[in-house]
XYZ file of C-alpha atoms in Angstrom:
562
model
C 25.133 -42.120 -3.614
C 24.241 -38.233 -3.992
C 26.603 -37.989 -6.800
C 25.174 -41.073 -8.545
C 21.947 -39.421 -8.301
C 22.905 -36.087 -9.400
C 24.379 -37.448 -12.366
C 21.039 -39.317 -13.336
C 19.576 -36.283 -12.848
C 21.589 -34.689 -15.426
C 21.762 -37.313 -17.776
C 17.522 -36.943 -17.539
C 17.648 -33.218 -17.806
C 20.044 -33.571 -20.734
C 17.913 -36.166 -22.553
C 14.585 -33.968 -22.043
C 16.132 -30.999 -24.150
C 17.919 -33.234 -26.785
C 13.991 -34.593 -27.325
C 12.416 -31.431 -26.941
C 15.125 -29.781 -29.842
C 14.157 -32.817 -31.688
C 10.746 -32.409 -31.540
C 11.103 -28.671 -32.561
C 12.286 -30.209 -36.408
C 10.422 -32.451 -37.826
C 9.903 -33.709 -41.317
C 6.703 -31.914 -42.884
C 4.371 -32.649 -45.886
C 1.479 -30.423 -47.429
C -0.727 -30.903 -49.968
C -2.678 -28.293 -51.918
C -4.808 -28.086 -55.110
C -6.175 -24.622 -56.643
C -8.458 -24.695 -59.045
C -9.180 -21.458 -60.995
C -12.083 -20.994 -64.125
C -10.303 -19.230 -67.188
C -11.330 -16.363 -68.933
C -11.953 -18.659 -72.300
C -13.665 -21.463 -70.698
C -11.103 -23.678 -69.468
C -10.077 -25.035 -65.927
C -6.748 -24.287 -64.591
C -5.468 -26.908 -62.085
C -2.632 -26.294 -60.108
C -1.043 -29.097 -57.795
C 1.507 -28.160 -55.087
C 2.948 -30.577 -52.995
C 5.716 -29.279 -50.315
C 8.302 -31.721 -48.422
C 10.906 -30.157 -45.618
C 13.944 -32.014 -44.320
C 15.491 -30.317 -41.021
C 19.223 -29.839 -41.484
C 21.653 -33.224 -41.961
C 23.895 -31.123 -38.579
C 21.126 -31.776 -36.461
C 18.583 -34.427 -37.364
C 20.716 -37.105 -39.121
C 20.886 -38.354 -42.951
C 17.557 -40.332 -42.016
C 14.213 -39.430 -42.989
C 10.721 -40.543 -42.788
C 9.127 -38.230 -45.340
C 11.792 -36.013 -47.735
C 12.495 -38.662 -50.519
C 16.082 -40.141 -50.463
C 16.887 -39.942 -53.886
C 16.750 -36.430 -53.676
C 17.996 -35.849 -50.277
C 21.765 -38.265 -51.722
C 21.463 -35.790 -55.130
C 21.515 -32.671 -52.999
C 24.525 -33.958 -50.608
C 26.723 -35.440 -53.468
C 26.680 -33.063 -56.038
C 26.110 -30.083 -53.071
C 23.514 -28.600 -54.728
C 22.326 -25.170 -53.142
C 19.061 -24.618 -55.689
C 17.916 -26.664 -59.044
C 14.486 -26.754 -60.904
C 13.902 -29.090 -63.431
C 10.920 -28.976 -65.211
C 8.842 -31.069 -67.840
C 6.055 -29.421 -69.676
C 3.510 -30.126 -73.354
C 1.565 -27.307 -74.647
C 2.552 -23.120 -74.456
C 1.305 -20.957 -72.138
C -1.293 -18.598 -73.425
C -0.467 -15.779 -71.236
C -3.513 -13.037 -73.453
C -6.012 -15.790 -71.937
C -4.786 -17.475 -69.018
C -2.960 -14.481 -67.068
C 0.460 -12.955 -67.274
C 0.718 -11.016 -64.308
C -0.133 -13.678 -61.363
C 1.907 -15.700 -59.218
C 1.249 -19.097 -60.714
C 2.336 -17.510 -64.335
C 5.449 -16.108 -62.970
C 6.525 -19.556 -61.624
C 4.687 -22.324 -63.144
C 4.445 -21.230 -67.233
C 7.632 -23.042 -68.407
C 9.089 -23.595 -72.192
C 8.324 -26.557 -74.147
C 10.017 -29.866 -73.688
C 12.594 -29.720 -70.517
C 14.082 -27.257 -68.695
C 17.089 -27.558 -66.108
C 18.974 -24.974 -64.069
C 21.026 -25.654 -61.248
C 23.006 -23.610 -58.546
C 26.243 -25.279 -56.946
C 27.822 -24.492 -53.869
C 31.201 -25.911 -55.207
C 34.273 -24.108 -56.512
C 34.473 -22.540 -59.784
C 36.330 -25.073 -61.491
C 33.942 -27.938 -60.429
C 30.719 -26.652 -61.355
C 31.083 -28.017 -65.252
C 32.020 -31.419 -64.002
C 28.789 -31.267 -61.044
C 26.352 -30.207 -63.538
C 27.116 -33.329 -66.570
C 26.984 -35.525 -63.294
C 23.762 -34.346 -62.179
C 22.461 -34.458 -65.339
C 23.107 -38.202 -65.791
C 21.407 -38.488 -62.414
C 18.544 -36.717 -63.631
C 17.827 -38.847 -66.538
C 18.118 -42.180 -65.043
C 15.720 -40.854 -61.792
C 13.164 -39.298 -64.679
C 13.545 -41.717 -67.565
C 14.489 -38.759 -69.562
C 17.316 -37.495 -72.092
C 18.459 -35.268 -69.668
C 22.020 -36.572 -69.876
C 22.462 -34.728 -73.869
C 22.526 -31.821 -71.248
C 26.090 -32.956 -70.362
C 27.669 -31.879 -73.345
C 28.898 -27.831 -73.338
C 26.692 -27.063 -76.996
C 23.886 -27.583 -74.434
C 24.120 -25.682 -71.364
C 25.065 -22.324 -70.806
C 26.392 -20.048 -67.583
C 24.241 -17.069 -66.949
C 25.335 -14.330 -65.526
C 22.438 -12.004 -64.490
C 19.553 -12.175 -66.890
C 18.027 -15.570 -65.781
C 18.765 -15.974 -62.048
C 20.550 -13.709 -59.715
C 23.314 -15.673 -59.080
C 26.948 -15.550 -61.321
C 29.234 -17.910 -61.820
C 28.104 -21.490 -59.948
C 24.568 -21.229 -62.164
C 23.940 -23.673 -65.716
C 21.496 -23.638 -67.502
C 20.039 -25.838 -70.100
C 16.797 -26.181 -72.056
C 15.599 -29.514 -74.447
C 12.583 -27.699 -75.995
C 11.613 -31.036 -78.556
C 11.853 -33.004 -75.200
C 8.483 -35.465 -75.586
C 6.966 -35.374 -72.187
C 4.433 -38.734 -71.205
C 3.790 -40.935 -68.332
C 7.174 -42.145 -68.253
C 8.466 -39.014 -66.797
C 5.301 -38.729 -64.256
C 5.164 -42.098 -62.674
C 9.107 -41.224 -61.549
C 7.723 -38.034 -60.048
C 4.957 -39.397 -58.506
C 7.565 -41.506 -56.274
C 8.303 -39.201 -54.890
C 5.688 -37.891 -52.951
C 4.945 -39.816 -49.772
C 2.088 -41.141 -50.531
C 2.674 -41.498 -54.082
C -0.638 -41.482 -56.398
C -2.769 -43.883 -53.619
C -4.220 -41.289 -51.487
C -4.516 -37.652 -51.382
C -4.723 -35.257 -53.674
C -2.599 -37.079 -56.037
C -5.421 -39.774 -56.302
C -6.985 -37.148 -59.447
C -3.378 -37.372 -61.192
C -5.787 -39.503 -63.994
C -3.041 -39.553 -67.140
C -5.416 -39.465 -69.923
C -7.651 -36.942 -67.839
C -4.020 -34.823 -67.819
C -2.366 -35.544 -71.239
C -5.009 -34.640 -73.027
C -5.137 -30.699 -71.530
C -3.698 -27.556 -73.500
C -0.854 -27.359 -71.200
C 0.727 -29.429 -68.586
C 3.739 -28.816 -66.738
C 5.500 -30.760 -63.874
C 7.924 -29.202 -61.694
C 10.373 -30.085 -59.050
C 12.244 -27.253 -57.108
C 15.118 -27.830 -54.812
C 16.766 -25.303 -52.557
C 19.116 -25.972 -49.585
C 21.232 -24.007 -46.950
C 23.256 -27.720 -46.104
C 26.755 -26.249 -46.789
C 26.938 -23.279 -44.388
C 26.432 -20.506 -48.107
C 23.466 -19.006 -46.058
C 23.508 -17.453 -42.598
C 19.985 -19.258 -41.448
C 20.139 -23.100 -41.977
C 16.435 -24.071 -42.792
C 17.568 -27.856 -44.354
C 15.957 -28.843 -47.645
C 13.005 -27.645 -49.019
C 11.490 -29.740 -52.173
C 8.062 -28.170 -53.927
C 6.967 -30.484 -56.670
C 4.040 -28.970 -58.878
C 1.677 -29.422 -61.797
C 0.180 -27.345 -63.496
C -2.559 -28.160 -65.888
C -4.872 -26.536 -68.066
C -8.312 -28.751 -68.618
C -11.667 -27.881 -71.111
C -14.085 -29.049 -69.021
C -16.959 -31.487 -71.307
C -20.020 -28.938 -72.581
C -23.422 -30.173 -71.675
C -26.585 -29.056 -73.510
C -27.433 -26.300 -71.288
C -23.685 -24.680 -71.592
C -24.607 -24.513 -75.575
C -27.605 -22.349 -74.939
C -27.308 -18.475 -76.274
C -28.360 -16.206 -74.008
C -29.393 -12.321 -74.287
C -26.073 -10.968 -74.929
C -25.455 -13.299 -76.980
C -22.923 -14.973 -75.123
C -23.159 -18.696 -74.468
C -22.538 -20.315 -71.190
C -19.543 -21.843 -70.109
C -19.151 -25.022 -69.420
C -19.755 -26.417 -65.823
C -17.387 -28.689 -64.399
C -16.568 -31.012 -60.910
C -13.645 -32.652 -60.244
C -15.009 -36.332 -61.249
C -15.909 -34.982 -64.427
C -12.546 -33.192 -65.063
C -10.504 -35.895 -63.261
C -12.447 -38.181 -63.833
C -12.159 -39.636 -60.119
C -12.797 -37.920 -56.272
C -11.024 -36.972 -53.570
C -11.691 -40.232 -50.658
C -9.438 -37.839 -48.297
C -5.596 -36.320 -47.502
C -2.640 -37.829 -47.240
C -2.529 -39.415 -43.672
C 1.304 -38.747 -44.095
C 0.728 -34.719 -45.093
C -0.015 -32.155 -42.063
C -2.280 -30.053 -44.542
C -4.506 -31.088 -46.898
C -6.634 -28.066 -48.698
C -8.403 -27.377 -52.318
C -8.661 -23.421 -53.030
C -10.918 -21.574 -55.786
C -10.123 -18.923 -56.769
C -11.690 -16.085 -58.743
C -9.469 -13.479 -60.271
C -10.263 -9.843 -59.711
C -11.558 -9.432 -62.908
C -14.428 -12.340 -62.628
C -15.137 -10.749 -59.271
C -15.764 -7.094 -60.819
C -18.283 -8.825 -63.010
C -19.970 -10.629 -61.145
C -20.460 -7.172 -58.747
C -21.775 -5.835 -61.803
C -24.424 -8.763 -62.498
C -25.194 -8.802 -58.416
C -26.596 -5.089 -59.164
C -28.472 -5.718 -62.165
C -29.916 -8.736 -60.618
C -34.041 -7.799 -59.235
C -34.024 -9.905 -56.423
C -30.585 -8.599 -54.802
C -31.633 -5.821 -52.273
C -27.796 -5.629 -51.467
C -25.500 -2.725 -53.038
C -22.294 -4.700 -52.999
C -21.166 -7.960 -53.482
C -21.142 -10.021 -50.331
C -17.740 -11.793 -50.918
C -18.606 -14.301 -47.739
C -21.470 -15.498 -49.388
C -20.167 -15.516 -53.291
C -20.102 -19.087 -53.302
C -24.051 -19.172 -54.195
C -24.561 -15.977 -56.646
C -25.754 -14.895 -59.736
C -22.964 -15.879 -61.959
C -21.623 -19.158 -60.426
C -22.455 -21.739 -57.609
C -20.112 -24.060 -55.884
C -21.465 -27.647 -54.877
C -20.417 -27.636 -51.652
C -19.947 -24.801 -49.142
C -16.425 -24.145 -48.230
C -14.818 -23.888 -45.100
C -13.758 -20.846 -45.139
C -13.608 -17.626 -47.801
C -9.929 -15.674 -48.280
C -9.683 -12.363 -49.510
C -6.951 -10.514 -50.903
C -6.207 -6.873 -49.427
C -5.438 -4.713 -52.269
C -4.143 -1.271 -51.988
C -4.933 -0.521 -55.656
C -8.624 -2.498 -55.917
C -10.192 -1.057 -52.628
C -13.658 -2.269 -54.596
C -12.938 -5.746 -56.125
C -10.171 -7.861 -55.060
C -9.390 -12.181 -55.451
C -10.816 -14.356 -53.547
C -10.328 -17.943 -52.430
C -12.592 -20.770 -51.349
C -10.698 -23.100 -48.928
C -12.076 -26.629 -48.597
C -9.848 -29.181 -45.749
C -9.729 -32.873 -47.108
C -9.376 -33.492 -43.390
C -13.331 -33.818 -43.614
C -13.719 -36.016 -45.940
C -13.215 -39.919 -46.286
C -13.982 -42.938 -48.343
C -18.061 -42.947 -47.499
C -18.151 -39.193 -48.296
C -15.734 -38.428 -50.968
C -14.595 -34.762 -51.796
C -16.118 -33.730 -55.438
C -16.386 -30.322 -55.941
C -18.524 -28.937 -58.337
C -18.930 -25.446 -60.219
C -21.807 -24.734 -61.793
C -22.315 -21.467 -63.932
C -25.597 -20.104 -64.096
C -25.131 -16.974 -66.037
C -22.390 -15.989 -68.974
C -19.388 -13.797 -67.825
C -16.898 -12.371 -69.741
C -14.146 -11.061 -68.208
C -10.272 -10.600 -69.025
C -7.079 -12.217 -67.382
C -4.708 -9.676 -65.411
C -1.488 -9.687 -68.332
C 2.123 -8.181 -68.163
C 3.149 -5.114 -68.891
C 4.543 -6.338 -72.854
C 3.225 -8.968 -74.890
C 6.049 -11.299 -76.553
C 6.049 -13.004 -79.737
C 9.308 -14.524 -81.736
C 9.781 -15.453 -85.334
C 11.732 -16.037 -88.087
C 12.661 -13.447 -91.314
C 14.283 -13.892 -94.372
C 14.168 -16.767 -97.192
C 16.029 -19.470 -98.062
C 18.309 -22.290 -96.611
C 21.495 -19.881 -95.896
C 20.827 -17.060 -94.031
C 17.789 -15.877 -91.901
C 17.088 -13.187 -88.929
C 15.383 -14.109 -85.642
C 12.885 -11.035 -84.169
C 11.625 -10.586 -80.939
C 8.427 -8.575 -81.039
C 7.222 -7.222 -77.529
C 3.567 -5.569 -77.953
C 2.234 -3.032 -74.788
C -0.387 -4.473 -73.308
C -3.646 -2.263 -71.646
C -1.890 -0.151 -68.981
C -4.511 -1.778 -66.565
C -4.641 -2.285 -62.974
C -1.564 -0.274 -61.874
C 0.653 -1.933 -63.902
C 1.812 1.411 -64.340
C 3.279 3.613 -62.743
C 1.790 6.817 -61.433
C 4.208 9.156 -62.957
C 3.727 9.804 -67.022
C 4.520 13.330 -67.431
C 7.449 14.528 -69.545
C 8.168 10.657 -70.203
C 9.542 10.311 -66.697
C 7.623 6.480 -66.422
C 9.932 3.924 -67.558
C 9.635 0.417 -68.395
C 12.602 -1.833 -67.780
C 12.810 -5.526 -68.783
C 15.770 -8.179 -69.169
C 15.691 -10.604 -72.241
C 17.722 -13.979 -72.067
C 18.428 -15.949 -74.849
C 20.225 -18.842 -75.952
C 21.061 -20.075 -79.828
C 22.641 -23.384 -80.346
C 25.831 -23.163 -82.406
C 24.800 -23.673 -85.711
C 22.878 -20.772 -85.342
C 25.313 -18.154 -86.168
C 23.902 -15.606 -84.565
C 26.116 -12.155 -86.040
C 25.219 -9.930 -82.561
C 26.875 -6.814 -83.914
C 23.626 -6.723 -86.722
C 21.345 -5.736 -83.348
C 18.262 -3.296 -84.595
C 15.911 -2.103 -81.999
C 12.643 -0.915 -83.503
C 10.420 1.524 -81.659
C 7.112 2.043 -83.007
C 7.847 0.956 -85.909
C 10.967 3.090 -86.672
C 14.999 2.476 -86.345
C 16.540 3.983 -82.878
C 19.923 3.718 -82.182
C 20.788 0.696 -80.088
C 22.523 2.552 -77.166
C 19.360 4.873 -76.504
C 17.558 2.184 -75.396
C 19.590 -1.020 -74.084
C 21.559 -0.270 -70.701
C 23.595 -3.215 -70.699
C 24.410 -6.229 -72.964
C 26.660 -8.741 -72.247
C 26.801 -11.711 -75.442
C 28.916 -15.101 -75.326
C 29.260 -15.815 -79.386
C 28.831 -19.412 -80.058
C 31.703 -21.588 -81.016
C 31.275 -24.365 -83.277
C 30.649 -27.765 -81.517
C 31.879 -26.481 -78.303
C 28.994 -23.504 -76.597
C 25.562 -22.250 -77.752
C 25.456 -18.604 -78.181
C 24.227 -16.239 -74.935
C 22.575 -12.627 -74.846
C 21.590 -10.620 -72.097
C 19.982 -7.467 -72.725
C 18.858 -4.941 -70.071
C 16.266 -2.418 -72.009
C 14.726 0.435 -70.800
C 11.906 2.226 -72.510
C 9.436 5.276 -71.704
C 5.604 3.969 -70.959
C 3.977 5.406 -73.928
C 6.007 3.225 -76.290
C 3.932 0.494 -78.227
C 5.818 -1.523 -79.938
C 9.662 -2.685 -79.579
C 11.241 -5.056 -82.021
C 14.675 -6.732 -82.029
C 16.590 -8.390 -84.892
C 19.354 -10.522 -85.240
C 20.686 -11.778 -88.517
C 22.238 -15.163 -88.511
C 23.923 -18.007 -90.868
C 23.122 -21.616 -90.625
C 26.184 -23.834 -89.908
C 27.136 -27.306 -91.458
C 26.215 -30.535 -89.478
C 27.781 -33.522 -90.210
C 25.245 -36.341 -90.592
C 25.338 -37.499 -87.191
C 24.808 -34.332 -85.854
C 21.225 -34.212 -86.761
C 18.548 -34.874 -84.271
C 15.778 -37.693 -85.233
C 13.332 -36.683 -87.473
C 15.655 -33.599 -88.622
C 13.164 -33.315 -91.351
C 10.942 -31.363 -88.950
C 14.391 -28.735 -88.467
C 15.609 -27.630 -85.361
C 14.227 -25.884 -82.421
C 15.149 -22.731 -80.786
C 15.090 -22.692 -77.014
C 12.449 -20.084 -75.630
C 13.532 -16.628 -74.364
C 13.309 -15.983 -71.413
C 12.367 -11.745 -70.707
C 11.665 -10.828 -67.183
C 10.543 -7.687 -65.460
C 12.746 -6.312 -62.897
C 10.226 -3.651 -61.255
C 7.409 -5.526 -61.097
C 6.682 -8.372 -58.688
C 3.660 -11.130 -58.881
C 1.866 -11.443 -55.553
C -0.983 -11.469 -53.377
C -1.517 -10.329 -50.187
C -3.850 -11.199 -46.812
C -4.745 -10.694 -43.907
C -2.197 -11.489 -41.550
C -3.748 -15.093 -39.745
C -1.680 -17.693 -38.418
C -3.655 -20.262 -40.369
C -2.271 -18.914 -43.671
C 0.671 -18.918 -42.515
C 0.364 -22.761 -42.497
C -0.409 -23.056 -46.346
C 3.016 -23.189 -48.137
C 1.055 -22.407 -51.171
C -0.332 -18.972 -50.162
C 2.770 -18.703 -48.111
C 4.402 -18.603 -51.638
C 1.451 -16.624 -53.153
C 2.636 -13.495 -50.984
C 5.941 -13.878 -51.578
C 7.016 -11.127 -54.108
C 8.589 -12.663 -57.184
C 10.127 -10.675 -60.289
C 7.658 -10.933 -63.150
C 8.638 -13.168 -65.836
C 7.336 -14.269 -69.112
C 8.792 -16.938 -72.030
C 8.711 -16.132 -75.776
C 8.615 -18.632 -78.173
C 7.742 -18.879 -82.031
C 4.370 -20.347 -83.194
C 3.854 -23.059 -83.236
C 8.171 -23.219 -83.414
C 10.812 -21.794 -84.384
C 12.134 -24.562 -86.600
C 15.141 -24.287 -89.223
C 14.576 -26.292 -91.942
């Protein structure tokens, strides 16, 4: 009998800890919106939606929250990281911000992009990636299967993504992008579009923006590649740029003959309101924020304003000021420590959905009572591509990268003798009719010829062949701070299609997949206090991670040959 009970008692004491390690990883779900007022009087929106999965060793294939369509993708084609992204419209980064966390990550190429790491041997990956691009296109209702074939996709080696040999990459810039492609994404959240912060997801309220850009990242430690197994971790995003309707009073001129920007609220940009989170999400929160710039205006205005008898901005009350007021009063005000801005830093407005329900819906609004004008934080070059030469033959493609104001310590500290120098990375793909002839390579500086080798410190091309693999160049450049100007040129031959090689509407010509150039020294990122609240925010969680600055370059309004 005492051994009958002693083995109850471990068969308890073993069941307690099994529950209690269970209970330890769980599924989770956040939602977050950030809303942000641009410099030339448009709305930035930002959704980010986060879904965990513990790891398949320890909590089973089953799962409440983590979508299953994803979770099968990951395990079958053993997928360690992929991004796939569907965007309309080109990021303005003189405008909307170059150097910011949500530029860095979120401002994607026209049409679709696709990149995907595989934890498979080297003579797999090929067959992996046209598999999971079939995948892709039936899940998305997309053409993301004319990624299968090897003119398409390319291999990287280290001037997109840090990783060699198991990386592809492929890019459909003419991709259409329309509700088709959204309602599939949607799905996948676990709530879908019925409640929570998905509920302002209006299509024509989206569709008609300057930019939009969905996203779906993927990264996974399942196959034992990384020493900490975290599971599956699936951020879905969109990103969307909105010009919020101008009312009489925005029209009016004032003094400095500025005019008013428009005032906005999420019904009237949306064109619906929040009726509360997710019951399915464990966060729920809406951010403002106010870039640094905005904020060292408005410190100016509180100043000059008679009935301030305050020196400084109070940043806990800057919800209610002389430039802007918010509708509502937010829960709680976040601001950025800055090493470089002592004076004038970003801050954040965070509002919980959590307090909110059907009889008192969230609608924010933000109400300007006073013009500012104010500038956008931008990267250290300013890109722009386009076409030379005439005719139907032969042609040159030029990548023009334009210094921008060496402005809040983009810089480095230490200019004398030329010791400051700028490196950046460019990555770029040409299809193979593009006969791209790499050995023509001119580097302008200032204006003038330099030799190639003064300035590039590594290269590494993959020619094209004809109707097998696009073209590849990787360039590592490095250039002193007081240059202004850097052009490159490539001259390059058309090749002959046959007739069903030409895309619909060929009449329009063909488009060039962006460039991608990246800055290796310089990392987007904010930082805070450290509070175990933030912590709980994947998207400022993300906000302070450090990520390598990196900008697109494409021609405008294409680069089309005809």
């Amino acid at each position: 009998m005492a051994a009958v009970l002693r083995f109850l008692i471990a068969v308890l004491l073993f069941s307690s800890i099994a529950t209690a390690s269970l209970s330890q990883e769980e599924e989770e779900f956040s939602e977050e919106l950030l809303l942000k007022p641009l410099a030339d009087r448009k709305v930035l929106a930002h959704f980010h939606f986060e879904s965990k999965a513990p790891p398949t060793r320890t909590y089973g294939h089953h799962h409440r929250l983590f979508p299953k369509a994803l979770y099968q993708l990951v395990q079958k084609f053993r997928i360690r990281e992929m991004e796939l992204s569907f965007t309309q419209g080109r990021w303005n980064y003189e405008r909307w911000g170059g150097f910011d966390p949500i530029s860095s990550s979120n401002a994607k190429p026209p049409g679709v992009e696709l990149w995907a790491v595989f934890d498979v041997p080297h003579d797999l990956v090929d067959a992996s990636w046209k598999n999971l691009t079939h995948t892709l296109s039936g899940l998305f209702c997309a053409s993301i299967n004319f990624l299968e074939s090897s003119t398409a996709y390319s291999a990287p080696d280290w001037g997109f993504q840090p990783f060699s040999g198991s990386l592809r990459y492929g890019s459909l810039p003419r991709e259409a992008v329309c509700t088709e492609n959204l309602t599939p994404w949607l799905k996948l959240l676990p709530c879908r579009d019925k409640a929570g912060l998905a509920t302002l997801m209006d299509r024509p309220s989206i569709y008609r923006g300057f930019y939009h850009s969905q996203r779906l990242r993927l990264s996974s430690t399942e196959f034992g590649s990384t020493e900490v197994e975290s599971g599956i971790a699936l951020d879905q995003t969109l990103t969307v740029v909105l010009q919020p309707t101008t009312s009489h009073r925005a029209s009016m001129t004032y003094s400095s003959d500025s005019v008013l920007q428009p005032s906005w609220s999420l019904s009237s940009i949306f064109g619906r309101k929040v009726s509360g989170r997710c019951v399915l999400a464990n966060s729920s929160n809406v951010y403002v924020q106010v870039e640094r710039g905005l904020m060292s205006e408005l410190k100016i205005l509180h100043a000059e304003d008679e009935g301030s008898g305050a020196d400084n901005l109070t940043f806990e009350k800057t919800w209610n000021n002389p430039g802007f007021e918010l509708s509502i009063a937010p829960n709680r005000v976040i601001k950025e420590v800055n090493i470089l801005h002592d004076e004038t830093s970003i801050v954040l407005y965070e509002y919980l959905i959590d307090n909110y329900s059907n009889s008192e819906p969230f609608d924010l609004g933000f109400t300007w009572k006073f013009p500012v004008v104010w500038s956008s934080p931008q990267a250290p070059l300013h890109a722009s591509r386009f076409l030379m030469g005439s005719g139907n033959e032969r042609g040159a493609i030029a990548i023009s990268l334009k210094a921008t104001e060496p402005s809040d310590g983009l810089w480095f500290a230490d200019t004398i003798e030329n010791s400051c120098m700028l490196r950046f990375n460019v990555f770029q793909v040409v299809p193979w009719y593009v006969r791209v002839y790499f050995h023509t390579l001119q580097v302008f500086v200032d204006g003038k010829p330099q030799s190639v080798t003064d300035f590039i410190e590594r290269m590494r091309i993959s020619p094209s062949e004809d109707k097998v693999s696009p073209g590849v160049m990787e360039m590592a450049l490095k250039l002193p701070c007081c240059v202004k100007s850097v052009t490159l040129t490539l001259e390059f031959d058309k090749g002959f299609l046959h007739i069903d090689e030409y895309p619909p509407d060929a009449n329009q010509g063909f488009d060039i997949p962006s460039a991608v150039i990246s800055f290796p020294d310089f990392h987007a990122s904010m930082h805070f206090l450290k509070d175990d609240s933030l912590n709980k925010s994947p998207l400022l969680s993300k906000f302070q991670i450090p990520r390598r600055l990196v900008g697109l370059v494409s021609c405008y309004p294409s680069c089309l040959l005809s």
